[in-house]
Short mmCIF file of C-alpha atoms and ligand atoms in Angstrom, two decimals:
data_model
loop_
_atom_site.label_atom_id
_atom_site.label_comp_id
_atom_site.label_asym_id
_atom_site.label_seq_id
_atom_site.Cartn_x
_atom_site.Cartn_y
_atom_site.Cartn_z
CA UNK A 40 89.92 204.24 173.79
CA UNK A 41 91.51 205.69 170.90
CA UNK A 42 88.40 207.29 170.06
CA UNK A 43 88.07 208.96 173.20
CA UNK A 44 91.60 210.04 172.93
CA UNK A 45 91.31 211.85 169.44
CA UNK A 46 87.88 213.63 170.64
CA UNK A 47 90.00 215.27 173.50
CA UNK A 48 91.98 216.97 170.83
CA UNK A 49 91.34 220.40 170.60
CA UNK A 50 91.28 222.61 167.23
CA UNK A 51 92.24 225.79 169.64
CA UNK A 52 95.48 223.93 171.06
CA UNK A 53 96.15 223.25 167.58
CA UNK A 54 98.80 226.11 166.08
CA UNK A 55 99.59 226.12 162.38
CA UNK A 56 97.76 225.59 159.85
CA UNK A 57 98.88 222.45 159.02
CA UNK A 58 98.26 221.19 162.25
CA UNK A 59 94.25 222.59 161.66
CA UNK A 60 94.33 220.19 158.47
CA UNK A 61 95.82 217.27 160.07
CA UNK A 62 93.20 217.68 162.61
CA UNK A 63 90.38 217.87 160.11
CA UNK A 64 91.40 214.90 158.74
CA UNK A 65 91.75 212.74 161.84
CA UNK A 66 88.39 214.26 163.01
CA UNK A 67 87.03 212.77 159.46
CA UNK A 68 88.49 210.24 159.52
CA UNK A 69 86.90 209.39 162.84
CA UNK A 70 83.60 209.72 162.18
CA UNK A 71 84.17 207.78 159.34
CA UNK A 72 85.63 205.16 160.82
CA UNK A 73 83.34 205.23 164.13
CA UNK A 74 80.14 204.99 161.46
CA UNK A 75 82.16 202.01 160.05
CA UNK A 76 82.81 200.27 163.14
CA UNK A 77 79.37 200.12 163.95
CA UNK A 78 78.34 197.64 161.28
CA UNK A 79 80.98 195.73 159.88
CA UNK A 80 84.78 197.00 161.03
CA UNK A 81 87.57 199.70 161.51
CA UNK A 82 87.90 202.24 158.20
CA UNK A 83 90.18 200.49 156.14
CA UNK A 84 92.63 202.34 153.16
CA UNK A 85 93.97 199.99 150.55
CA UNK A 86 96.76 201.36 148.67
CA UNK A 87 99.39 199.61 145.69
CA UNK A 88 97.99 196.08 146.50
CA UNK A 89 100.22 195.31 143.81
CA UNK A 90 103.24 196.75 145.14
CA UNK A 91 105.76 194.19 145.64
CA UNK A 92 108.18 193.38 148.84
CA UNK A 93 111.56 194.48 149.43
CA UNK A 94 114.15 190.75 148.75
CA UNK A 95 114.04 189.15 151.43
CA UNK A 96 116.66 186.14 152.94
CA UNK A 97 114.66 182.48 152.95
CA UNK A 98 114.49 181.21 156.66
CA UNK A 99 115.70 180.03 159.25
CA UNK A 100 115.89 183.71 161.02
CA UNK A 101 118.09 184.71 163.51
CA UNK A 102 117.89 187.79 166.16
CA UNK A 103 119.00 188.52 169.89
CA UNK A 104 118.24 190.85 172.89
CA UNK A 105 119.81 194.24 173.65
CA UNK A 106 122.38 192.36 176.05
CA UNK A 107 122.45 188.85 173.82
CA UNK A 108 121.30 186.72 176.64
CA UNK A 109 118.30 185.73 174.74
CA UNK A 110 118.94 184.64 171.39
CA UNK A 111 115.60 183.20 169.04
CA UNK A 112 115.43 181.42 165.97
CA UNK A 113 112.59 180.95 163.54
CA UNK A 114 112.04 178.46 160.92
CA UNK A 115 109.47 178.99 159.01
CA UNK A 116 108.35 182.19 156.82
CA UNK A 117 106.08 184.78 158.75
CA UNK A 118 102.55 184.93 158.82
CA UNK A 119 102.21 189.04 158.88
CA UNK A 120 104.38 191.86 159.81
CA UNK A 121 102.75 195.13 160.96
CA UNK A 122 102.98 198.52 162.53
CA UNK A 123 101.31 199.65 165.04
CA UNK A 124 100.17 203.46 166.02
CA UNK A 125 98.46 202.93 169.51
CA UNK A 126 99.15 205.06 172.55
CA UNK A 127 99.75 201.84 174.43
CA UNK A 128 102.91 201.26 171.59
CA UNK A 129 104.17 204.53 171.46
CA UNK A 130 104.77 203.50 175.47
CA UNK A 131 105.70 200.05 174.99
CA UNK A 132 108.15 200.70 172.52
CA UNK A 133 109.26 204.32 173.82
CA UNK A 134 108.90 205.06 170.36
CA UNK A 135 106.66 206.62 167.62
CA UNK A 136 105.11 202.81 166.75
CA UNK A 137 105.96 198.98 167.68
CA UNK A 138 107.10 197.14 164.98
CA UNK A 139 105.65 193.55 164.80
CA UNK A 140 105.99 190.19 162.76
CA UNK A 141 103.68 187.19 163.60
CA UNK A 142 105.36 183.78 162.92
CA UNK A 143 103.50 180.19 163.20
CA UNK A 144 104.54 179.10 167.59
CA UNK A 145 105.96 175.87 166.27
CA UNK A 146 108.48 177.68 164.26
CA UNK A 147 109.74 179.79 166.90
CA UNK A 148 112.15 178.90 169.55
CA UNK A 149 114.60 180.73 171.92
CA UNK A 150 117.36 180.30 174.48
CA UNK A 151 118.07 182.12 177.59
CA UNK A 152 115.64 183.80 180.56
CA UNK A 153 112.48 185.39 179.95
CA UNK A 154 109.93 187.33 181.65
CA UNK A 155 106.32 188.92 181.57
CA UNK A 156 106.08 192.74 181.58
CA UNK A 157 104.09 194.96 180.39
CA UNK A 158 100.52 195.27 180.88
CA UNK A 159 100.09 191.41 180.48
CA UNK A 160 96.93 189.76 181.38
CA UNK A 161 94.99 186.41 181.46
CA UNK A 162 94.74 187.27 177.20
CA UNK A 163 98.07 188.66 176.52
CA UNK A 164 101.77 188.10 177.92
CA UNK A 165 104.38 190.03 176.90
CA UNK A 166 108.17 188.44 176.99
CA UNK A 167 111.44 190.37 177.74
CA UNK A 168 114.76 189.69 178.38
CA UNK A 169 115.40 189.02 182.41
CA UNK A 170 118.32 190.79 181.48
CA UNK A 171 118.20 194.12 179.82
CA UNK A 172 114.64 193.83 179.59
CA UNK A 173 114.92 194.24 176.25
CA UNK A 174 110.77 193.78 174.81
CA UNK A 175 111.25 189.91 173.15
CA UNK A 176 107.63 188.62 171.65
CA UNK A 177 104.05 188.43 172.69
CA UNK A 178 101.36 185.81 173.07
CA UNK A 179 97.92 185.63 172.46
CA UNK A 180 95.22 183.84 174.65
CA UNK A 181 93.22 181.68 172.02
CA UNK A 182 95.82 182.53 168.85
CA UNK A 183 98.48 179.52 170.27
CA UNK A 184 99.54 178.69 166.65
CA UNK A 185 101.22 181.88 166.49
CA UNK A 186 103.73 184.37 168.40
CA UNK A 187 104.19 187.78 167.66
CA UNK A 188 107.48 188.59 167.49
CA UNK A 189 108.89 192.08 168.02
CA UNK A 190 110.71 192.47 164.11
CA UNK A 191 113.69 194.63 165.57
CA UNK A 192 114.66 192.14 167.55
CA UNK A 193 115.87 189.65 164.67
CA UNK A 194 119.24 190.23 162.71
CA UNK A 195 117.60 190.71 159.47
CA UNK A 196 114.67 193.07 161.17
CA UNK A 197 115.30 195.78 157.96
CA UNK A 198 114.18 193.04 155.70
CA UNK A 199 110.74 192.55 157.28
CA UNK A 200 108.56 195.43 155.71
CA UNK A 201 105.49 195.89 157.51
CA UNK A 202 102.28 195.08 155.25
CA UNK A 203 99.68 196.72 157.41
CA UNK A 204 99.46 199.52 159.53
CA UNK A 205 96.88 200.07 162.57
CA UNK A 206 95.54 202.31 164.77
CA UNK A 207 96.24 205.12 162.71
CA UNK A 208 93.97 207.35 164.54
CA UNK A 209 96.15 207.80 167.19
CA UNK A 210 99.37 207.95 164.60
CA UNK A 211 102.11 210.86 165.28
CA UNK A 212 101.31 213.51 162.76
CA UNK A 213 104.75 213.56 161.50
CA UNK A 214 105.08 209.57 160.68
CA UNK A 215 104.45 208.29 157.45
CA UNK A 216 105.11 204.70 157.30
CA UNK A 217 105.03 202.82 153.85
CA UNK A 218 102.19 200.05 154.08
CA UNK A 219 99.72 198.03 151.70
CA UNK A 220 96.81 198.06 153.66
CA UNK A 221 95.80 200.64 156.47
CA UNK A 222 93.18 200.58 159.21
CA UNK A 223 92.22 203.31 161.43
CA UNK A 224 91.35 201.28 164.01
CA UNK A 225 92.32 197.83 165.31
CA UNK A 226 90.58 195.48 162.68
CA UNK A 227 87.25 194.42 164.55
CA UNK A 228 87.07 190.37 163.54
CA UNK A 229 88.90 187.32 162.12
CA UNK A 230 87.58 187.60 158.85
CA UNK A 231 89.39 190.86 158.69
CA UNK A 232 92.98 189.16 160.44
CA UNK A 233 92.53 186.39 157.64
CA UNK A 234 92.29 188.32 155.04
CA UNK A 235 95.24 190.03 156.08
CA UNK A 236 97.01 186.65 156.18
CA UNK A 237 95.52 186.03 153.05
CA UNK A 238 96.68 188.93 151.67
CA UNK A 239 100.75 188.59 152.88
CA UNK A 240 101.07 185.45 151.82
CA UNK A 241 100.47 186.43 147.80
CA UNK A 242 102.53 189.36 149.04
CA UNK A 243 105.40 187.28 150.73
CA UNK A 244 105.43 185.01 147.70
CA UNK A 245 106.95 188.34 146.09
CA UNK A 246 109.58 188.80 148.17
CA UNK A 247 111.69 185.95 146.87
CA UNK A 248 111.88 184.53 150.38
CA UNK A 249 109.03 182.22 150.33
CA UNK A 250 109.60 177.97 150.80
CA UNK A 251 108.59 177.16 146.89
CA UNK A 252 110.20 180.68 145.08
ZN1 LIG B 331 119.01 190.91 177.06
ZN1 LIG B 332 99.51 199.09 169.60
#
């Protein structure tokens, strides 16, 4: 989808010169990434792996809704917290990217009235506020033992720097969002979402907020 999105971009619509470049490089990108996906997954940039964390509070986390009608609570530290570039976000979160952090389901807990919205289906449901409608967390079909949790929602939210970045392929030219690890694409297997889990853990372990720092 994305794919099909970035070959509709045209160099002629394209004005300045920076805008050519940019263009260039998503077009390389692409083909790089599309030769990639073929065999093993989505072009992936590693940058400062040993870059640590901003300090981060130990849990238990607290957040709430727009209107405060849905408060959650989280216990336990989080599993991965990520940005994502999609078309599909930029609408979801009327905003340049959606801003995620996955926590283990038995951690997380709320109070008040939820429902589904969004484009939810038999594999994904998405959660808002019945209220303000506020975008809460989403679940995964097959992935129970964790919930992704929308970061800006919790009180601490500036605390939870994302560690990966995805879709970048259909990223705003103008964002530039500090990450570890970088994919072009949505990673293409589990291997590649464990060794992102793999990878924040050591990472989180940095951040001072971890159960046995
Ligand atoms: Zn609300
Ligand atoms: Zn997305």
């Amino acid at each position: 989808m994305g794919s099909k999105r970035s070959l509709r971009c045209s160099i002629g619509r394209l004005g300045s010169i920076r805008q050519k470049r940019e263009w260039l490089r998503r077009t390389i990108s692409l083909s790089l990434s599309l030769f990639v996906t073929r065999s093993v997954c989505a072009l992936q940039v590693t940058k400062e792996s040993e870059r640590s964390p901003m300090v981060c509070p130990k849990p238990p986390y607290v957040g709430a809704c727009l209107c405060g009608a849905v408060r959650v609570k989280v216990t336990a530290s989080p599993l991965l917290t990520l940005v994502c570039h999609c078309r599909d976000c930029h609408k979801f979160s009327a905003s340049a990217y959606s801003l995620t952090t996955m926590f283990p389901s038995d951690s997380f807990s709320y109070t008040g009235e939820v429902i589904k919205g969004g484009l939810h289906s038999n594999e994904r449901a998405h959660y808002f506020c019945a209220s303000c409608l506020n975008f809460i967390y989403s679940r995964i079909e097959g992935a129970d033992w964790r919930v992704n949790l929308r970061t800006s929602v919790l009180d601490q939210a500036a605390s939870f720097e994302p560690f990966v970045e995805l879709m970048t392929d259909e990223k705003m030219p103008w964002v530039d969002v500090s990450v570890v690890h970088s994919f072009s694409q949505f990673p293409q297997s589990l291997d590649d979402l464990q060794t992102l889990l793999d990878g924040y853990a050591k990472w989180w372990q940095r951040s001072g907020a971890a159960d046995d720092s």
